[in-house]
Short mmCIF file of C-alpha atoms in Angstrom, two decimals:
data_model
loop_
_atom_site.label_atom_id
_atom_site.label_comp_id
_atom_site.label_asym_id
_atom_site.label_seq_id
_atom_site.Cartn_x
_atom_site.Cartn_y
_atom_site.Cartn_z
CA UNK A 169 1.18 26.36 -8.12
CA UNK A 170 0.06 24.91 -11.11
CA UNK A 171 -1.25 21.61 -11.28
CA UNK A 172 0.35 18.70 -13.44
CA UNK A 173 -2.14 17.55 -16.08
CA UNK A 174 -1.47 13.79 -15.72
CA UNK A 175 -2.38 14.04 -12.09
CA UNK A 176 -6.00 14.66 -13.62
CA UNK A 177 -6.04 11.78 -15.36
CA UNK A 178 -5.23 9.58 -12.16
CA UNK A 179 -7.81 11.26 -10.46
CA UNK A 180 -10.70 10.20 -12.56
CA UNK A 181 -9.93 6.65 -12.22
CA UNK A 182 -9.73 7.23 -9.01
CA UNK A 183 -13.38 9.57 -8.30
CA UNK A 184 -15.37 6.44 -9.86
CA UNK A 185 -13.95 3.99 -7.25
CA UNK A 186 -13.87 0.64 -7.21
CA UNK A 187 -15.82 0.10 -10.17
CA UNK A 188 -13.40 2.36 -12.02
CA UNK A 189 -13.47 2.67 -15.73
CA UNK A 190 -10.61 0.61 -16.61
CA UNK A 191 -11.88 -2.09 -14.77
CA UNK A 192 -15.57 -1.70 -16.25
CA UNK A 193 -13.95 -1.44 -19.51
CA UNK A 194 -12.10 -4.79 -18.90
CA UNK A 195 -15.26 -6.08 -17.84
CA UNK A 196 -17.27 -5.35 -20.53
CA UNK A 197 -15.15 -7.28 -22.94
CA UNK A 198 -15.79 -10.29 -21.00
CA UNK A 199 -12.80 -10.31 -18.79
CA UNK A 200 -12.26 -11.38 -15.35
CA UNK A 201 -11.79 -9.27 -12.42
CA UNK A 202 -10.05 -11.03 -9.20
CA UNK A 203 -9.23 -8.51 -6.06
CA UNK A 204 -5.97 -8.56 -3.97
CA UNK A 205 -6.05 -7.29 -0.37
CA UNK A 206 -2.54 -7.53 0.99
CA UNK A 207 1.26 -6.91 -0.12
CA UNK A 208 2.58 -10.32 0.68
CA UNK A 209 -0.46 -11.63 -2.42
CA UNK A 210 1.61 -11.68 -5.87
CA UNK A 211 -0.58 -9.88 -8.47
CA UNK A 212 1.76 -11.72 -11.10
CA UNK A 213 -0.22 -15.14 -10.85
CA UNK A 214 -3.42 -13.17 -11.23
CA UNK A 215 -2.23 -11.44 -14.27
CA UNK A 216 -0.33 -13.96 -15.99
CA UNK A 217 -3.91 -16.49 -15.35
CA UNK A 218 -5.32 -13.50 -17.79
CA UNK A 219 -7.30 -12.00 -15.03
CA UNK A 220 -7.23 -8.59 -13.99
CA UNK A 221 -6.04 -8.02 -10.50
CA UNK A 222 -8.08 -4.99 -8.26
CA UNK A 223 -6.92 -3.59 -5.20
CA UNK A 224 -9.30 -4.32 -2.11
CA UNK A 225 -9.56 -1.51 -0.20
CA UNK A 226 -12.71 0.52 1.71
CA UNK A 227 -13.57 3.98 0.73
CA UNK A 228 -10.83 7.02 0.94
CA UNK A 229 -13.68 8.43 3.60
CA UNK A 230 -15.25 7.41 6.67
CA UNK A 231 -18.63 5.27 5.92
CA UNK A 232 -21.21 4.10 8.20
CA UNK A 233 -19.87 0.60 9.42
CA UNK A 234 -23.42 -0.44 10.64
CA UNK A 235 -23.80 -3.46 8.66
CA UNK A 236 -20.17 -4.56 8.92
CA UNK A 237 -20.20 -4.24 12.51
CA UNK A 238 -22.91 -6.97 12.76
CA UNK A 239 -20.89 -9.63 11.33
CA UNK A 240 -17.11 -8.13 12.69
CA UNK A 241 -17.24 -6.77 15.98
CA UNK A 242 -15.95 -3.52 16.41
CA UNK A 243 -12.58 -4.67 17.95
CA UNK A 244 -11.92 -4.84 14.46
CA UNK A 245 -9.65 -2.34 12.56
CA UNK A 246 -12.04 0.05 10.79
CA UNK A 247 -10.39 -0.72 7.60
CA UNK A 248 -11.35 -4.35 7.38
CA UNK A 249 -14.92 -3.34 8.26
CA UNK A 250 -14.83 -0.74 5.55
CA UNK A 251 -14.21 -3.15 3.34
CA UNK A 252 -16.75 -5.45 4.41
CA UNK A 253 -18.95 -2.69 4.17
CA UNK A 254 -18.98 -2.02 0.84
CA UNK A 255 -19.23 -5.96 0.12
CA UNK A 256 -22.23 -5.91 1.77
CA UNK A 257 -23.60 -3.01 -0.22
CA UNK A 258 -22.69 -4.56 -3.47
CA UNK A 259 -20.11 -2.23 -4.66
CA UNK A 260 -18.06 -5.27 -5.29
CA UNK A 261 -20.27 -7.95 -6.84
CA UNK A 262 -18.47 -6.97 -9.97
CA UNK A 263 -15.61 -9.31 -9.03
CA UNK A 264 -15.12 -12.90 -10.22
CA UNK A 265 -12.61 -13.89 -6.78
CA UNK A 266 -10.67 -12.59 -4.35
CA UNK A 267 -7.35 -13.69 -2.81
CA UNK A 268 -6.89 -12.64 0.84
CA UNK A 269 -3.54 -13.36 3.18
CA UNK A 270 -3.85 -14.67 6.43
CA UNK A 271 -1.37 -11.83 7.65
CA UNK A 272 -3.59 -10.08 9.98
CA UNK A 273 -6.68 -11.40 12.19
CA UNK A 274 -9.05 -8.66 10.77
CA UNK A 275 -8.22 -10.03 7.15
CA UNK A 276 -8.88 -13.44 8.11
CA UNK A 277 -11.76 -12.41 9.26
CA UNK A 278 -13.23 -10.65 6.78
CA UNK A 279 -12.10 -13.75 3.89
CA UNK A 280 -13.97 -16.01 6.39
CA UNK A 281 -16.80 -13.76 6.32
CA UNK A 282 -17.12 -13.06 3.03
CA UNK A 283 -16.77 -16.47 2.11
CA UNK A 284 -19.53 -18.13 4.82
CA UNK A 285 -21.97 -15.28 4.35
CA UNK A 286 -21.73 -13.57 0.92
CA UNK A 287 -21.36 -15.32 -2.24
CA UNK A 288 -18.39 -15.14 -4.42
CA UNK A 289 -17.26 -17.12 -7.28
CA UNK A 290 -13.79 -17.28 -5.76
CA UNK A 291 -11.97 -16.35 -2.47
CA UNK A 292 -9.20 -18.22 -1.77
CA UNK A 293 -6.40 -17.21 1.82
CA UNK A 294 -2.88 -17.16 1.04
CA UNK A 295 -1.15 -18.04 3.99
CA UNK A 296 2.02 -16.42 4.91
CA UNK A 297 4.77 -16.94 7.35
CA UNK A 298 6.30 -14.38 9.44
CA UNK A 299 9.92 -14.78 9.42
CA UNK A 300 11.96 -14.60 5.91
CA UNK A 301 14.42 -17.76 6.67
CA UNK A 302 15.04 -20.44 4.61
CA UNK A 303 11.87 -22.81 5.70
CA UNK A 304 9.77 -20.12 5.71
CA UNK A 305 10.34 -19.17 2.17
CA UNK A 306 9.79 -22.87 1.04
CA UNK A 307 6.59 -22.83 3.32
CA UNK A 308 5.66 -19.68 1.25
CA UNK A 309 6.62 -21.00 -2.09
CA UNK A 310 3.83 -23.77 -1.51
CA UNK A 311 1.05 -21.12 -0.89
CA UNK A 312 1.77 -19.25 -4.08
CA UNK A 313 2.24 -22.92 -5.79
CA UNK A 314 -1.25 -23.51 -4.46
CA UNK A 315 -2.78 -20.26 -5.06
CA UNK A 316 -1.66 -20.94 -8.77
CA UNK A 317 -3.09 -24.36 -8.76
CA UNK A 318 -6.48 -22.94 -7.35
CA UNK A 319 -6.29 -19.98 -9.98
CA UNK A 320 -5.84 -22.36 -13.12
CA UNK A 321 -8.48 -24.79 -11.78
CA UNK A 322 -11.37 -22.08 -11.08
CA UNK A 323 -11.20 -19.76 -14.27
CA UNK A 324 -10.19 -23.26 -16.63
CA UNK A 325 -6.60 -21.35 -17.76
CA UNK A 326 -3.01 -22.41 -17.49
CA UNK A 327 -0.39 -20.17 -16.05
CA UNK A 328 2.63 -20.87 -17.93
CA UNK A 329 6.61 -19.86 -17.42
CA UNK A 330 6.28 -17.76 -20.40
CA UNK A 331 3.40 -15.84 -18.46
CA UNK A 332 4.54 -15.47 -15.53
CA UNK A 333 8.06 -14.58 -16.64
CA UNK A 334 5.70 -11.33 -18.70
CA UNK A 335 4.12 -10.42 -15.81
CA UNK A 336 7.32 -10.09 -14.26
CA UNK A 337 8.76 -7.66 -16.61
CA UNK A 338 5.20 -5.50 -16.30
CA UNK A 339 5.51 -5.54 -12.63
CA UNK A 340 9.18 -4.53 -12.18
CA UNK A 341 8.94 -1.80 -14.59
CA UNK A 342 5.67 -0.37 -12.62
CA UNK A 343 8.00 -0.67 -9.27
CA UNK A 344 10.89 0.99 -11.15
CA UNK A 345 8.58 3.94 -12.57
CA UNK A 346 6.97 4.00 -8.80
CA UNK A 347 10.91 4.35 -7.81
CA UNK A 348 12.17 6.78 -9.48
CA UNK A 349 8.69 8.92 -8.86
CA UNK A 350 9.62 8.39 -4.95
CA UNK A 351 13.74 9.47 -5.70
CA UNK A 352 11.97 12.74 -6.71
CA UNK A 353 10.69 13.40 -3.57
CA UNK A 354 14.45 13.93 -2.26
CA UNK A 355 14.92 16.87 -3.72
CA UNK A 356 14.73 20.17 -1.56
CA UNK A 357 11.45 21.08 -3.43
CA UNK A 358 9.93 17.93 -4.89
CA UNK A 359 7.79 18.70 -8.16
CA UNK A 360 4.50 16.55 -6.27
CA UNK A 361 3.16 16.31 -3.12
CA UNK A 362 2.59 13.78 -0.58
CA UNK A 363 -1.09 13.35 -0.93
CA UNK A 364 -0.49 13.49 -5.15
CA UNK A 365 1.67 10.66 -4.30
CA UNK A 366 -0.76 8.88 -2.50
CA UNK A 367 -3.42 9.47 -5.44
CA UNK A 368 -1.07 7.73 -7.72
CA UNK A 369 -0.61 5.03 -5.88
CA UNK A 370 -4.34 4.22 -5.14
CA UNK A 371 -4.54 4.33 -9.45
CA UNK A 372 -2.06 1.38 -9.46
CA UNK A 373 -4.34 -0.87 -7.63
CA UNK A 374 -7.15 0.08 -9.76
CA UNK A 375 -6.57 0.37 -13.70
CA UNK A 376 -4.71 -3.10 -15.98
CA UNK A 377 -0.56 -2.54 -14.99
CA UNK A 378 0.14 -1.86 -18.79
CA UNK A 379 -2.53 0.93 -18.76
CA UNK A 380 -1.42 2.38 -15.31
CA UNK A 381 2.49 2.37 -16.52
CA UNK A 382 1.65 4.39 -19.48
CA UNK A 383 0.36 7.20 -17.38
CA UNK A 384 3.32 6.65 -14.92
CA UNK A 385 6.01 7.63 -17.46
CA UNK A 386 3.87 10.95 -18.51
CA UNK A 387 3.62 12.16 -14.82
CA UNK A 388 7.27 11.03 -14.97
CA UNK A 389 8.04 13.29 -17.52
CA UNK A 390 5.34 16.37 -16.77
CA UNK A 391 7.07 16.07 -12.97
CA UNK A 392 11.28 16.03 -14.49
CA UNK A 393 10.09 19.01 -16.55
CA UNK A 394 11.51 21.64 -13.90
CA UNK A 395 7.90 23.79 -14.15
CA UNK A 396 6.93 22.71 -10.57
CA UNK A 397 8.05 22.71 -7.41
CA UNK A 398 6.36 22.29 -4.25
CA UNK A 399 8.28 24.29 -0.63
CA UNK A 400 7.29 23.21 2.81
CA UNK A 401 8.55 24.20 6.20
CA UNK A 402 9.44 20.53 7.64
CA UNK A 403 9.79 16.91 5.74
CA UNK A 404 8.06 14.18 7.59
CA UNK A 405 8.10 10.03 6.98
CA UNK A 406 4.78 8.96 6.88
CA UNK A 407 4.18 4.73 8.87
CA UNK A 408 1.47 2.84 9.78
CA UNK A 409 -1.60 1.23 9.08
CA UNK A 410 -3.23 1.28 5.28
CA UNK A 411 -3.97 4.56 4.19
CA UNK A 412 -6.08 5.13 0.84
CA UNK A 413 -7.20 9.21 1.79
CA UNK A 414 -5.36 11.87 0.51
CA UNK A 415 -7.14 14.20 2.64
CA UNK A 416 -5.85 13.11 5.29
CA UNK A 417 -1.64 13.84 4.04
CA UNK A 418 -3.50 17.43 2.91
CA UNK A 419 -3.81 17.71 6.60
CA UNK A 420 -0.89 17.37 7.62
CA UNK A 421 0.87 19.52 4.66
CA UNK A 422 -1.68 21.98 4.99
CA UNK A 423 0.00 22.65 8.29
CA UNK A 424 3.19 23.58 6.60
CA UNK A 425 4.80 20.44 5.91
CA UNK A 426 5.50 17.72 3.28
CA UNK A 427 5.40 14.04 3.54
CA UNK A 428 8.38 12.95 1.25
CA UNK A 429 8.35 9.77 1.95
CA UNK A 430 5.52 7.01 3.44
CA UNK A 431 6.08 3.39 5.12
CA UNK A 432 2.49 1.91 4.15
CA UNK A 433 1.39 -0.70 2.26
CA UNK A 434 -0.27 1.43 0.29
CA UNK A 435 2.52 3.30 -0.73
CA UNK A 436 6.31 2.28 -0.26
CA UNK A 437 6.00 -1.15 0.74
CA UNK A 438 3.95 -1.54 -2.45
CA UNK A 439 6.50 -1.07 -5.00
CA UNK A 440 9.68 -1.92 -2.73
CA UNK A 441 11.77 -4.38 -4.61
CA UNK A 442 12.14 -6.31 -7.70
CA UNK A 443 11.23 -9.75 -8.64
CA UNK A 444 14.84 -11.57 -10.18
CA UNK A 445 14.22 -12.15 -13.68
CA UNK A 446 17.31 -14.42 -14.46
CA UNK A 447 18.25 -15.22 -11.08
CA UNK A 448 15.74 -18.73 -10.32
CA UNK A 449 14.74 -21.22 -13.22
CA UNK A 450 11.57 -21.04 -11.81
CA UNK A 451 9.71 -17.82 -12.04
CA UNK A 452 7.58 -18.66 -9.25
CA UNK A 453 10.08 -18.87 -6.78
CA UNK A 454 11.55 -15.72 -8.26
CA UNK A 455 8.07 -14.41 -7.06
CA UNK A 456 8.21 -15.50 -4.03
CA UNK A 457 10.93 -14.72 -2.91
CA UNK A 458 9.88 -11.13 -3.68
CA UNK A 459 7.19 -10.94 -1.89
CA UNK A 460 8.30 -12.82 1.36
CA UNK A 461 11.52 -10.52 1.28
CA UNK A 462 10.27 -7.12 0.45
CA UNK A 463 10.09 -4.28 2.98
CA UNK A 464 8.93 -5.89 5.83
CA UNK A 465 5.41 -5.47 7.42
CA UNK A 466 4.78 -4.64 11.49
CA UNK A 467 3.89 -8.02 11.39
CA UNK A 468 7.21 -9.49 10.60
CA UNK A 469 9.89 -11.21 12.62
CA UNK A 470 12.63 -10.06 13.75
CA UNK A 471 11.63 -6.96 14.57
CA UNK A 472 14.29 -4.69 13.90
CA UNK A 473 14.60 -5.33 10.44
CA UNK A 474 11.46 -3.51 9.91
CA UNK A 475 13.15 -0.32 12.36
CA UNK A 476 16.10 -0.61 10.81
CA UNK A 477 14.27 -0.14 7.11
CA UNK A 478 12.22 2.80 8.90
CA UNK A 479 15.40 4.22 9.76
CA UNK A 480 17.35 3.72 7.19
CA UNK A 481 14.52 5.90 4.64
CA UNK A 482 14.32 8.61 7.26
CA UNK A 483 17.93 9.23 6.74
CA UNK A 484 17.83 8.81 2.67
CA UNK A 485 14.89 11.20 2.43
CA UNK A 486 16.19 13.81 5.17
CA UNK A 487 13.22 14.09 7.18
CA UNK A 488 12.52 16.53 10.13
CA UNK A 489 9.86 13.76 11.73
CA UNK A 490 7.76 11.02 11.20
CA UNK A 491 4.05 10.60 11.75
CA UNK A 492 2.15 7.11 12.65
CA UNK A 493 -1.48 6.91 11.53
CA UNK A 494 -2.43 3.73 13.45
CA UNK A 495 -5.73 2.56 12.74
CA UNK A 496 -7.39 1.72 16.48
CA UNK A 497 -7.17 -1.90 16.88
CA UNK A 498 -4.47 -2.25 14.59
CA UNK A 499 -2.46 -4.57 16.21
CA UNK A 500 0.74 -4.66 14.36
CA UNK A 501 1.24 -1.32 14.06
CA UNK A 502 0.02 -0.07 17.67
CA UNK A 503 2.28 -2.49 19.29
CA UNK A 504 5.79 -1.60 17.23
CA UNK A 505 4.94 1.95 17.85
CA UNK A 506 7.24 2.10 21.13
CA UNK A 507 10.19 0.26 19.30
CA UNK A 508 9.73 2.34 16.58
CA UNK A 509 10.13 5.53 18.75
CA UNK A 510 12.43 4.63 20.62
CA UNK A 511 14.54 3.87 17.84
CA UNK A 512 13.79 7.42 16.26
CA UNK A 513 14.33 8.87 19.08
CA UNK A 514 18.14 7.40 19.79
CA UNK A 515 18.78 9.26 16.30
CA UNK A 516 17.49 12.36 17.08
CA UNK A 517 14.22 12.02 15.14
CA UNK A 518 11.18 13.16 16.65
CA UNK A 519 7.53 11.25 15.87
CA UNK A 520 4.31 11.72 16.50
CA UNK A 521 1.58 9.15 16.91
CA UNK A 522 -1.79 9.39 15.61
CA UNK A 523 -4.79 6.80 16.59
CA UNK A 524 -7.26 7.24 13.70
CA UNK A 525 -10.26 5.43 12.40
CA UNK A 526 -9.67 4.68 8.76
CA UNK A 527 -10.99 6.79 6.40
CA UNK A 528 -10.22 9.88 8.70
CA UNK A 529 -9.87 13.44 7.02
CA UNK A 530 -8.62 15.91 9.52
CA UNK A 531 -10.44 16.51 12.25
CA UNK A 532 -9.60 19.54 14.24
CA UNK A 533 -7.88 17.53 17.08
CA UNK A 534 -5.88 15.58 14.54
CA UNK A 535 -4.85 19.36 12.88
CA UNK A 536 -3.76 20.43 16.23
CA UNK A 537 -1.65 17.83 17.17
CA UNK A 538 -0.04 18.11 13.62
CA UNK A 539 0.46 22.04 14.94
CA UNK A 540 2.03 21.18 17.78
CA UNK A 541 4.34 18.75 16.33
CA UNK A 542 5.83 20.84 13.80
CA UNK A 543 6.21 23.65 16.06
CA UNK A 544 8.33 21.10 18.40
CA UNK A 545 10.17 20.64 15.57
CA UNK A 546 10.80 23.79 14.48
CA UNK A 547 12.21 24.55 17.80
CA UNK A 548 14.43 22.24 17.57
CA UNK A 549 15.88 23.06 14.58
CA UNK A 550 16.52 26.68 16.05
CA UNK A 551 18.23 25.28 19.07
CA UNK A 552 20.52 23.11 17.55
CA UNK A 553 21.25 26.25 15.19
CA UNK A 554 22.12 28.05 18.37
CA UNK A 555 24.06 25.46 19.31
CA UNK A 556 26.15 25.22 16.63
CA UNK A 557 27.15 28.89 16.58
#
């Protein structure tokens, strides 16, 4: 199957991670670099404050964790340690701040961390609220006000209307190109693959927005071009924790099938949703909204909404199953994992749960669970063909 030539492109931004060459290039003509760890932290104010905003993220492969694990204990979620890790071997002292959300206690831990141990020109913790009513978007609204405030003050810039209302237009269109990428992927043979997806969407986080939507509408185009398309035996919803390796959906395609669609915040959730443009007077509540409202996290209250969403894309993309990659110690995700099944299961749709470190590949036992899974259902599929006769 030949290979689409953009996708080349997207990985060598993504082989000299995180000091990419976009960023380096950004650097070197004296701009600013401020990292973003979490969904629910709007990359608009970062932008539109004439900064460049950087995805924080640990490695797309297992590293030793033995620094990290001296200053967060190892009831941590190996993906906040990863990170940690690599700010304690430097790879990050290229950044001039770093905005963290209070959304999980392993990324409050690390900001606090970071910010009593290691030096940084800026870290500053969003806080965010876990239900979407109208209180808790006004609570909201006064984080991002004050995230703006802390922004302007810091790097000596103003972060005006006209700015922000920019950066909204650059950010919608990347969620629109990101869209209609993931509408491909409900075709019977999609022209990309799950883990391709997953490349592209670590590039977003790590190359300037107008840059990365450039390359967005070629792959667009290479990918509508009718010369590829990709044939697996069963479609499968990926969920869970944060998930930067795409060795780890080659796994679980080279088994036969194809993860069309993926509930992460590294994927999906990412993109979900547009900020109003004419809808507020105020462009930062328009952004705020957004973000508070957007496909909901594990973390979120009530519940169901989240299942419900779940649901909702397993239908739209036509899946066979869904695999959960929960990161051990996870919490959010290992705890809605028996709603979430049950839910699944009361429509007929199998899922299998994995409990990974971050970083994971495929290990054999991980390959043989994926083996087993797709055998159940294929099974299935040829009883309810019986059945039907």
């Amino acid at each position: 199957m030949a290979e689409l030539e953009t996708l080349r492109e997207i990985r060598e931004v993504n082989s000299a991670f995180p000091y990419t060459a976009p960023v380096k290039a950004h650097k070197e003509k004296g701009g600013k670099v401020v990292a973003w760890q979490c969904t629910y932290v709007p990359e608009e104010l970062i932008w539109a404050a004439g900064l460049l905003p950087v995805r924080m993220t640990g490695d797309s492969k297992e590293l030793e964790l033995g620094d990290a694990n001296a200053y967060l204990s190892v009831n941590n979620c190996s993906f906040c340690r990863s990170c940690l890790q690599m700010v304690v071997d430097k790879e990050w002292d290229f950044l001039d701040g770093y905005v963290s959300a209070a959304t999980c206690d392993g990324s409050r831990r690390l900001a606090d961390i970071w910010q009593y141990y290691i030096s940084i020109p800026l870290l500053y913790t969003l806080h965010v609220p876990r239900k979407t009513t109208e209180s808790a978007h006004q609570n909201y609204l006064a984080e991002v006000q004050e995230m703006k405030r802390r922004l302007e003050s810091h790097f000596g810039v103003r972060i005006t209307d006209d700015r922000l209302r920019e950066a909204i237009q650059l950010f919608n269109r990347m969620r629109v190109l990101l869209r209609e990428l993931s509408e491909l992927m409900k075709a019977d043979r999609p022209p990309i693959t799950g883990a391709e997806a997953l490349e592209v969407m670590n590039a977003s986080g790590r190359m300037p927005k107008d840059q990365f939507n450039r390359v967005l509408e070629r792959l667009l185009e290479e990918a509508k071009s009718g010369k590829r398309a990709v044939e697996k035996k069963a479609r499968i919803l990926l969920t869970g924790s944060p998930l930067n390796n795409p060795e780890f959906i080659q796994t679980i395609e080279g088994e036969g099938a194809l993860v069309v669609v993926n509930e992460l915040c590294t994927g999906l959730r990412y993109w979900w949703g547009l900020v109003a443009e004419d809808a507020y007077s105020d462009p930062l509540e328009a952004i705020s909204r957004r973000y508070l409202s957007s496909f909901p996290c594990a973390r979120m209250q009530p519940y169901y909404t989240r299942l419900d969403e779940v649901l909702a894309l397993a239908k739209a993309y036509r899946v066979d199953g869904v695999v959960s990659e929960a990161i051990r110690y996870c919490q959010p995700y290992g705890f809605s994992n028996p709603l979430l099944r049950r839910r699944l299961e009361d429509a007929g749709i199998p899922m299998l749960e994995l409990d990974v470190e971050y970083g994971v590949t495929g290990s054999g036992q991980i390959r043989t669970r994926v083996q087993a899974f797709l055998e159940t259902i294929e099974g299935r599929e040829s009883r309810l063909k019986v059945e039907t006769l």
